[in-house]
XYZ file of N, CA and C in Angstrom:
663
model
N 0.842 -1.230 -0.020
C 0.029 -0.021 -0.035
C 0.888 1.248 -0.020
N 0.445 2.285 -0.721
C 1.150 3.537 -0.809
C 1.098 4.286 0.622
N 2.309 4.674 1.066
C 2.401 5.441 2.295
C 2.739 6.905 2.060
N 3.555 7.204 0.992
C 3.941 8.493 0.630
C 4.002 8.665 -0.878
N 3.961 9.929 -1.279
C 3.942 10.234 -2.712
C 4.851 11.390 -2.989
N 5.645 11.306 -4.076
C 6.458 12.506 -4.548
C 6.053 12.707 -5.995
N 6.136 13.902 -6.436
C 5.672 14.276 -7.791
C 6.776 14.894 -8.616
N 6.746 14.547 -9.885
C 7.711 15.222 -10.843
C 7.295 16.693 -10.993
N 8.242 17.485 -11.420
C 8.036 18.899 -11.530
C 7.008 19.278 -12.655
N 6.940 18.353 -13.580
C 6.052 18.779 -14.821
C 4.640 18.178 -14.693
N 4.199 17.635 -13.572
C 2.900 17.216 -13.379
C 1.930 18.286 -13.260
N 0.900 18.272 -14.149
C -0.054 19.429 -14.107
C -1.438 19.108 -13.439
N -1.728 17.814 -13.251
C -2.992 17.410 -12.673
C -2.865 16.009 -12.113
N -3.891 15.653 -11.342
C -4.062 14.353 -10.730
C -5.288 13.740 -11.302
N -5.099 12.542 -11.885
C -6.212 11.848 -12.596
C -7.277 11.291 -11.734
N -8.419 10.993 -12.326
C -9.507 10.343 -11.654
C -9.034 9.156 -10.968
N -9.463 9.039 -9.666
C -9.166 7.846 -8.882
C -7.724 7.462 -8.687
N -6.849 8.426 -8.860
C -5.404 8.181 -8.878
C -4.905 7.469 -7.561
N -5.469 7.943 -6.472
C -4.970 7.438 -5.167
C -6.190 6.941 -4.348
N -7.277 6.604 -4.996
C -8.444 6.078 -4.283
C -8.163 4.783 -3.539
N -8.635 4.633 -2.379
C -8.505 3.464 -1.499
C -7.043 3.282 -1.088
N -6.208 4.270 -1.027
C -4.863 4.191 -0.527
C -5.022 4.333 1.062
N -5.313 3.304 1.721
C -5.757 3.384 3.069
C -4.541 3.515 4.075
N -3.333 3.629 3.518
C -2.168 3.929 4.457
C -1.498 5.236 4.145
N -2.128 5.976 3.226
C -1.540 7.294 2.887
C -2.039 8.341 4.006
N -1.114 8.837 4.797
C -1.516 9.651 5.945
C -1.417 11.151 5.641
N -0.518 11.597 4.691
C -0.462 12.996 4.368
C 0.039 13.145 2.973
N -0.294 14.255 2.347
C 0.233 14.471 0.983
C 0.329 15.964 0.800
N 1.453 16.354 0.139
C 1.746 17.769 -0.292
C 1.631 17.814 -1.740
N 0.628 18.444 -2.273
C 0.553 18.541 -3.727
C 1.233 19.763 -4.178
N 2.234 19.564 -5.115
C 3.198 20.667 -5.400
C 2.593 21.764 -6.346
N 3.248 22.842 -6.299
C 2.936 23.937 -7.253
C 2.871 23.487 -8.628
N 1.999 24.028 -9.455
C 1.854 23.695 -10.858
C 0.714 22.795 -11.127
N 0.233 22.098 -10.177
C -0.910 21.235 -10.383
C -2.245 22.084 -10.385
N -3.004 21.966 -11.354
C -4.172 22.924 -11.576
C -5.476 22.178 -11.307
N -5.453 20.878 -11.396
C -6.786 20.161 -11.184
C -6.543 18.790 -10.455
N -7.507 18.505 -9.631
C -7.591 17.135 -8.962
C -8.784 16.480 -9.451
N -8.645 15.298 -9.978
C -9.729 14.608 -10.686
C -10.757 13.915 -9.782
N -11.778 13.331 -10.428
C -12.891 12.636 -9.753
C -12.272 11.527 -8.855
N -12.695 11.516 -7.631
C -12.352 10.457 -6.627
C -10.909 10.273 -6.466
N -10.060 11.349 -6.728
C -8.625 11.129 -6.667
C -8.109 10.572 -5.349
N -8.741 10.973 -4.201
C -8.247 10.521 -2.958
C -9.425 9.908 -2.138
N -10.402 9.465 -2.873
C -11.560 8.874 -2.199
C -11.212 7.657 -1.391
N -11.861 7.637 -0.214
C -11.591 6.510 0.766
C -10.179 6.291 1.227
N -9.435 7.426 1.268
C -8.130 7.408 1.889
C -8.433 7.650 3.335
N -8.794 6.651 4.119
C -9.340 6.801 5.447
C -8.440 7.172 6.527
N -7.131 7.185 6.217
C -6.171 7.674 7.351
C -5.448 9.007 6.896
N -5.897 9.539 5.754
C -5.322 10.797 5.269
C -5.729 11.903 6.247
N -4.710 12.481 6.946
C -5.034 13.505 7.930
C -4.552 14.898 7.630
N -3.656 15.016 6.641
C -3.157 16.282 6.190
C -3.019 16.403 4.742
N -3.513 17.428 4.107
C -3.462 17.684 2.649
C -2.945 19.133 2.528
N -1.946 19.340 1.815
C -1.495 20.659 1.432
C -1.835 20.901 -0.038
N -2.612 21.894 -0.314
C -2.995 22.221 -1.706
C -2.215 23.362 -2.214
N -1.748 23.419 -3.427
C -0.975 24.529 -4.021
C -1.826 25.693 -4.407
N -1.222 26.857 -4.513
C -1.899 28.004 -5.025
C -2.376 27.899 -6.455
N -1.734 27.031 -7.140
C -2.033 26.844 -8.538
C -3.364 26.105 -8.842
N -3.905 25.479 -7.773
C -5.123 24.625 -7.964
C -6.280 25.420 -8.359
N -7.006 24.994 -9.478
C -8.161 25.717 -9.971
C -9.401 24.913 -9.855
N -9.279 23.565 -10.020
C -10.479 22.729 -10.022
C -10.266 21.593 -9.136
N -11.283 21.321 -8.256
C -11.297 20.106 -7.355
C -12.453 19.298 -7.750
N -12.229 18.070 -8.259
C -13.205 17.202 -8.841
C -14.218 16.577 -7.899
N -15.269 16.093 -8.406
C -16.300 15.400 -7.558
C -15.681 14.231 -6.789
N -16.073 14.120 -5.586
C -15.619 13.082 -4.674
C -14.190 13.031 -4.552
N -13.521 14.059 -4.672
C -12.014 14.101 -4.632
C -11.483 13.659 -3.348
N -12.126 14.024 -2.201
C -11.678 13.598 -0.924
C -12.793 12.977 -0.120
N -13.759 12.363 -0.868
C -14.902 11.716 -0.209
C -14.458 10.600 0.701
N -15.027 10.601 1.898
C -14.757 9.534 2.922
C -13.312 9.517 3.410
N -12.693 10.756 3.362
C -11.414 10.893 4.053
C -11.701 11.119 5.520
N -11.932 10.088 6.245
C -12.619 10.262 7.521
C -11.729 10.824 8.656
N -10.408 10.928 8.411
C -9.509 11.512 9.462
C -9.155 12.909 9.229
N -9.532 13.484 8.082
C -9.236 14.848 7.649
C -10.000 15.811 8.511
N -9.269 16.665 9.299
C -9.836 17.553 10.189
C -9.965 18.967 9.640
N -8.973 19.351 8.815
C -8.958 20.703 8.274
C -8.290 20.726 6.894
N -8.584 21.676 6.055
C -7.980 21.747 4.777
C -8.113 23.295 4.363
N -6.996 23.782 3.820
C -7.015 25.156 3.404
C -7.079 25.250 1.871
N -8.173 25.736 1.407
C -8.462 25.858 -0.034
C -7.777 27.078 -0.556
N -7.078 26.965 -1.663
C -6.255 28.054 -2.154
C -7.109 29.189 -2.776
N -6.656 30.396 -2.820
C -7.352 31.507 -3.313
C -7.769 31.420 -4.764
N -7.058 30.697 -5.572
C -7.274 30.655 -7.021
C -8.272 29.567 -7.366
N -8.763 28.734 -6.441
C -9.702 27.684 -6.678
C -11.032 28.257 -7.201
N -11.550 27.706 -8.327
C -12.791 28.218 -8.914
C -13.945 27.248 -8.796
N -13.687 25.970 -8.667
C -14.847 25.008 -8.641
C -14.561 23.865 -7.606
N -15.598 23.497 -6.994
C -15.621 22.299 -6.065
C -16.694 21.426 -6.498
N -16.302 20.158 -6.822
C -17.248 19.151 -7.413
C -18.135 18.571 -6.386
N -19.183 17.897 -6.899
C -20.142 17.208 -6.100
C -19.471 16.175 -5.174
N -19.922 16.223 -3.924
C -19.431 15.201 -2.941
C -17.917 15.382 -2.680
N -17.304 16.485 -2.973
C -15.828 16.605 -2.903
C -15.297 16.220 -1.545
N -16.047 16.639 -0.486
C -15.675 16.325 0.895
C -16.767 15.603 1.658
N -17.626 14.943 0.926
C -18.723 14.188 1.628
C -18.080 13.063 2.440
N -18.704 12.878 3.576
C -18.187 11.785 4.412
C -16.882 12.057 5.201
N -16.425 13.310 5.156
C -15.262 13.628 5.948
C -15.734 13.982 7.352
N -15.954 13.002 8.096
C -16.721 13.132 9.302
C -16.042 13.818 10.417
N -14.713 14.051 10.236
C -13.982 14.846 11.240
C -13.602 16.213 10.831
N -14.017 16.664 9.583
C -13.751 18.017 9.064
C -14.518 19.008 9.922
N -13.810 19.919 10.519
C -14.422 20.871 11.465
C -14.767 22.205 10.900
N -14.132 22.663 9.823
C -14.392 24.013 9.280
C -14.057 23.981 7.885
N -14.751 24.900 7.100
C -14.456 25.022 5.705
C -14.559 26.532 5.398
N -13.545 27.066 4.684
C -13.499 28.456 4.270
C -13.492 28.495 2.764
N -14.488 29.033 2.186
C -14.537 29.144 0.712
C -13.808 30.467 0.272
N -12.847 30.208 -0.613
C -11.985 31.449 -1.017
C -12.740 32.278 -2.064
N -12.101 33.351 -2.381
C -12.764 34.473 -3.184
C -13.097 34.048 -4.607
N -12.255 33.149 -5.246
C -12.477 32.923 -6.685
C -13.488 31.760 -6.988
N -13.926 31.082 -5.932
C -14.902 29.956 -6.217
C -16.181 30.509 -6.811
N -16.530 29.870 -7.924
C -17.830 30.349 -8.587
C -18.791 29.145 -8.787
N -18.292 27.921 -8.425
C -19.240 26.744 -8.631
C -18.935 25.775 -7.520
N -20.000 25.441 -6.755
C -19.966 24.393 -5.697
C -21.159 23.486 -6.010
N -20.824 22.265 -6.376
C -21.888 21.342 -6.756
C -22.510 20.624 -5.556
N -23.534 19.839 -5.776
C -24.412 19.339 -4.731
C -23.558 18.365 -3.806
N -23.957 18.366 -2.564
C -23.444 17.458 -1.528
C -21.933 17.632 -1.323
N -21.361 18.763 -1.627
C -19.891 18.892 -1.474
C -19.467 18.624 -0.053
N -20.307 18.977 0.890
C -19.929 18.743 2.313
C -20.910 17.898 3.079
N -21.631 17.042 2.366
C -22.645 16.205 3.009
C -22.014 15.203 3.935
N -22.633 14.878 4.994
C -22.244 13.837 5.976
C -20.861 14.260 6.593
N -20.736 15.512 6.794
C -19.549 16.028 7.590
C -20.043 16.365 9.011
N -20.149 15.386 9.821
C -20.826 15.510 11.140
C -20.205 16.421 12.076
N -18.897 16.646 11.994
C -18.146 17.500 12.899
C -18.104 19.018 12.462
N -18.516 19.266 11.251
C -18.462 20.589 10.692
C -19.224 21.613 11.523
N -18.465 22.605 11.972
C -19.114 23.604 12.846
C -19.029 25.052 12.283
N -18.181 25.216 11.327
C -17.930 26.563 10.800
C -17.942 26.575 9.262
N -18.693 27.409 8.669
C -18.700 27.626 7.165
C -18.494 29.066 6.988
N -17.444 29.509 6.331
C -17.272 30.892 6.042
C -16.889 31.039 4.549
N -17.118 32.233 4.008
C -16.797 32.599 2.652
C -16.060 33.914 2.638
N -15.081 33.960 1.761
C -14.370 35.285 1.709
C -15.331 36.405 1.275
N -15.075 37.501 1.916
C -15.911 38.722 1.635
C -15.740 39.199 0.202
N -14.738 38.750 -0.474
C -14.444 39.153 -1.898
C -15.154 38.230 -2.894
N -15.781 37.192 -2.413
C -16.396 36.191 -3.345
C -17.688 36.844 -3.951
N -17.791 36.992 -5.257
C -19.013 37.615 -5.809
C -20.226 36.704 -5.957
N -20.001 35.396 -5.817
C -21.121 34.429 -6.073
C -21.720 33.886 -4.804
N -20.869 33.620 -3.775
C -21.369 33.048 -2.534
C -21.092 33.879 -1.362
N -21.827 33.752 -0.278
C -21.468 34.402 0.989
C -21.921 33.509 2.059
N -21.493 33.811 3.284
C -21.832 32.964 4.429
C -22.511 33.826 5.499
N -23.465 33.252 6.228
C -24.084 33.917 7.411
C -24.628 32.842 8.244
N -24.437 32.928 9.479
C -24.940 31.902 10.475
C -24.435 30.557 10.174
N -23.189 30.380 9.692
C -22.615 29.148 9.352
C -23.438 28.391 8.241
N -23.923 29.182 7.339
C -24.673 28.699 6.153
C -24.010 29.222 4.947
N -23.827 28.372 3.972
C -23.243 28.667 2.624
C -24.377 29.066 1.703
N -24.357 30.259 1.252
C -25.480 30.853 0.475
C -25.073 31.338 -0.879
N -25.856 30.957 -1.917
C -25.627 31.505 -3.245
C -26.374 32.793 -3.270
N -25.572 33.836 -3.420
C -26.114 35.196 -3.212
C -27.197 35.646 -4.089
N -27.093 35.524 -5.402
C -28.052 35.942 -6.379
C -29.421 35.247 -6.265
N -29.317 33.974 -6.103
C -30.576 33.129 -6.101
C -31.160 33.078 -4.680
N -30.352 33.496 -3.658
C -30.781 33.425 -2.227
C -31.110 32.023 -1.789
N -30.242 31.071 -2.339
C -30.393 29.688 -1.969
C -29.258 29.210 -1.021
N -29.767 28.632 0.083
C -28.905 28.037 1.074
C -28.324 26.738 0.478
N -27.124 26.709 0.167
C -26.497 25.569 -0.593
C -26.039 24.498 0.387
N -25.471 24.839 1.587
C -25.002 23.880 2.574
C -25.028 24.432 4.016
N -25.366 23.636 4.866
C -25.393 23.992 6.291
C -24.594 22.937 7.141
N -24.576 23.200 8.453
C -23.863 22.294 9.308
C -24.650 22.254 10.686
N -24.127 21.530 11.606
C -24.831 21.393 12.860
C -25.001 22.707 13.664
N -24.177 23.760 13.361
C -24.259 24.978 14.078
C -25.031 26.056 13.221
N -25.632 25.684 12.133
C -26.217 26.705 11.257
C -27.444 27.371 11.881
N -27.589 28.633 11.628
C -28.807 29.422 11.879
C -29.138 30.065 10.680
N -30.304 29.751 10.089
C -30.743 30.294 8.785
C -31.077 31.772 8.964
N -30.391 32.667 8.209
C -30.638 34.103 8.344
C -32.124 34.421 8.076
N -32.657 35.388 8.837
C -34.062 35.769 8.645
C -34.258 37.217 8.059
N -33.084 37.696 7.388
C -33.094 38.981 6.835
C -33.459 39.086 5.369
N -33.939 37.916 4.834
C -34.375 37.952 3.458
C -33.276 37.467 2.493
N -32.068 37.276 3.004
C -30.975 36.814 2.176
C -31.071 35.343 1.738
N -31.948 34.591 2.362
C -32.264 33.149 2.013
C -33.690 33.077 1.800
N -34.095 32.652 0.604
C -35.515 32.374 0.349
C -35.771 30.949 0.002
N -34.697 30.148 -0.210
C -34.956 28.661 -0.413
C -33.785 27.915 0.208
N -34.175 26.753 0.691
C -33.242 25.771 1.243
C -32.976 24.786 0.147
N -31.787 24.671 -0.418
C -31.472 23.911 -1.539
C -31.493 22.431 -1.402
N -31.344 21.784 -2.538
C -31.361 20.391 -2.598
C -30.335 19.756 -1.745
N -30.671 18.907 -0.831
C -29.771 18.216 0.160
C -28.860 19.164 0.865
N -29.273 20.389 1.202
C -28.437 21.353 1.810
C -27.961 20.874 3.162
N -28.788 20.194 3.957
C -28.417 19.690 5.256
C -28.323 18.113 5.184
N -28.309 17.501 4.042
C -28.377 16.072 3.959
C -27.277 15.394 4.747
N -27.659 14.384 5.527
C -26.679 13.545 6.319
C -25.888 14.398 7.308
N -26.587 15.529 7.759
C -25.981 16.357 8.864
C -26.392 15.711 10.160
N -25.696 14.727 10.548
C -26.086 13.692 11.576
C -26.154 14.349 13.017
N -25.442 15.491 13.224
C -25.459 16.087 14.505
C -26.358 17.386 14.695
N -27.069 17.652 13.613
C -28.094 18.701 13.661
C -29.270 18.306 14.538
N -29.575 19.094 15.616
C -30.597 18.686 16.472
C -31.875 19.494 16.328
N -31.745 20.703 15.882
C -32.974 21.542 15.710
C -32.628 22.603 14.644
N -33.791 23.088 13.958
C -33.606 24.110 13.003
C -34.876 24.951 12.955
N -34.667 26.271 12.738
C -35.848 27.186 12.561
C -35.686 27.705 11.184
N -36.772 27.593 10.403
C -36.767 28.039 9.057
C -37.647 29.332 9.041
N -36.923 30.514 8.808
C -37.623 31.783 8.979
C -38.689 32.021 7.927
N -39.577 33.065 8.296
C -40.611 33.403 7.333
C -40.216 33.805 5.980
N -38.964 34.312 5.863
C -38.432 34.738 4.494
C -38.180 33.604 3.510
N -38.190 32.377 4.097
C -37.962 31.124 3.204
C -39.304 30.761 2.609
N -39.335 30.573 1.298
C -40.558 30.105 0.676
C -40.511 28.682 0.188
N -39.389 28.108 0.021
C -39.344 26.720 -0.411
C -38.172 25.908 0.253
N -38.517 24.631 0.481
C -37.508 23.647 1.074
C -37.361 22.616 -0.005
N -36.161 22.427 -0.462
C -35.871 21.569 -1.615
C -35.874 20.111 -1.321
N -35.807 19.305 -2.412
C -35.774 17.871 -2.319
C -34.618 17.436 -1.389
N -34.887 16.547 -0.558
C -33.817 15.888 0.321
C -33.138 16.882 1.193
N -33.731 18.064 1.438
C -32.975 19.101 2.139
C -32.478 18.713 3.488
N -33.240 17.982 4.261
C -32.831 17.486 5.603
C -32.844 16.073 5.662
N -32.626 15.346 4.565
C -32.646 13.925 4.597
C -31.459 13.317 5.490
N -31.837 12.290 6.169
C -30.866 11.511 6.947
C -30.202 12.352 8.061
N -30.923 13.265 8.604
C -30.456 14.048 9.829
C -30.967 13.198 10.986
N -30.126 12.253 11.424
C -30.569 11.322 12.465
C -30.908 11.972 13.741
N -30.286 13.056 14.136
C -30.481 13.639 15.470
C -31.478 14.788 15.448
N -32.010 15.136 14.287
C -32.908 16.238 14.179
C -34.230 15.942 14.859
N -34.400 16.614 16.026
C -35.623 16.385 16.868
C -36.736 17.452 16.731
N -36.351 18.655 16.253
C -37.317 19.677 16.222
C -37.112 20.599 15.001
N -38.228 20.848 14.342
C -38.187 21.753 13.159
C -39.259 22.825 13.286
N -38.928 24.091 13.150
C -40.025 25.124 13.089
C -39.978 25.672 11.713
N -41.117 25.656 11.076
C -41.237 26.063 9.675
C -41.994 27.360 9.627
N -41.476 28.409 9.125
C -42.058 29.692 9.004
C -43.287 29.831 8.137
N -43.939 30.864 8.290
C -45.271 31.132 7.566
C -45.048 31.339 6.099
N -43.836 31.599 5.620
C -43.634 31.917 4.265
C -43.388 30.757 3.338
N -43.229 29.560 3.965
C -42.953 28.331 3.145
C -44.186 27.881 2.450
N -44.099 27.852 1.100
C -45.224 27.385 0.337
C -44.966 26.003 -0.400
N -43.725 25.516 -0.360
C -43.494 24.235 -0.941
C -42.410 23.420 -0.199
N -42.586 22.198 0.021
C -41.660 21.306 0.640
C -41.403 20.188 -0.275
N -40.047 19.973 -0.731
C -39.723 19.014 -1.727
C -39.859 17.487 -1.297
N -39.664 16.646 -2.296
C -39.750 15.259 -2.068
C -38.683 14.797 -1.064
N -38.995 13.939 -0.163
C -38.086 13.388 0.814
C -37.323 14.438 1.551
N -37.867 15.631 1.842
C -37.140 16.653 2.468
C -36.767 16.339 3.854
N -37.541 15.385 4.530
C -37.155 14.990 5.873
C -37.150 13.473 6.094
N -36.819 12.809 4.976
C -36.705 11.398 5.020
C -35.671 10.880 5.920
N -35.914 9.788 6.628
C -34.919 9.214 7.604
C -34.456 10.154 8.678
N -35.332 11.054 9.122
C -35.107 11.867 10.342
C -35.779 11.141 11.468
N -35.125 10.100 11.940
C -35.773 9.230 12.918
C -36.056 9.822 14.272
N -35.364 10.880 14.605
C -35.575 11.530 15.899
C -36.613 12.669 15.853
N -37.119 12.999 14.640
C -37.957 14.079 14.577
C -39.338 13.862 15.319
N -39.489 14.700 16.312
C -40.674 14.532 17.223
C -41.650 15.611 17.102
N -41.190 16.820 16.663
C -42.169 17.952 16.563
C -41.778 18.878 15.377
């Protein structure tokens, strides 16, 4: 099994599934010059605890670090523009995520099933996304893209919809208040929130999507 990796100076990217299931790889420093990390490149690297990403990185592929269960923190470089679907899904020890200024695309479930996630922030210079109350919000559409166990949905009108699977698999979320300014709750929005015991839905909500609260076994009120 691979325990360490070194790269040639002329490597420009990491291919799909290049290091998937390398269950003894504990840390990796990705060198300058690499611009993209492919689909599932480090998926299921279950002991990977440290990743250093270069300033040259532009694209982070879908499922790139999915199920890297020991990963507690990661610094995303300022030049990053896109984060693929499920890029960090299942990183159950990831505690914080800071979205840099250049990110213009975050696909679905990028941070799903990150049970330890307590902080979501976005650079004030980002023109597409912003954060408030530990919620990741797409500014123009007023859509809450992703939340965590500490999220408080803003009630100032900056959020009018809770997006598809926004809180999906947020296993440590215990309660949530959806303010009157929200009009729609998307499909699977709170699916598989095992600890969710209380939901308060504001008067503005006119639609609740399919399976919005499916498998919320603790939901009592």
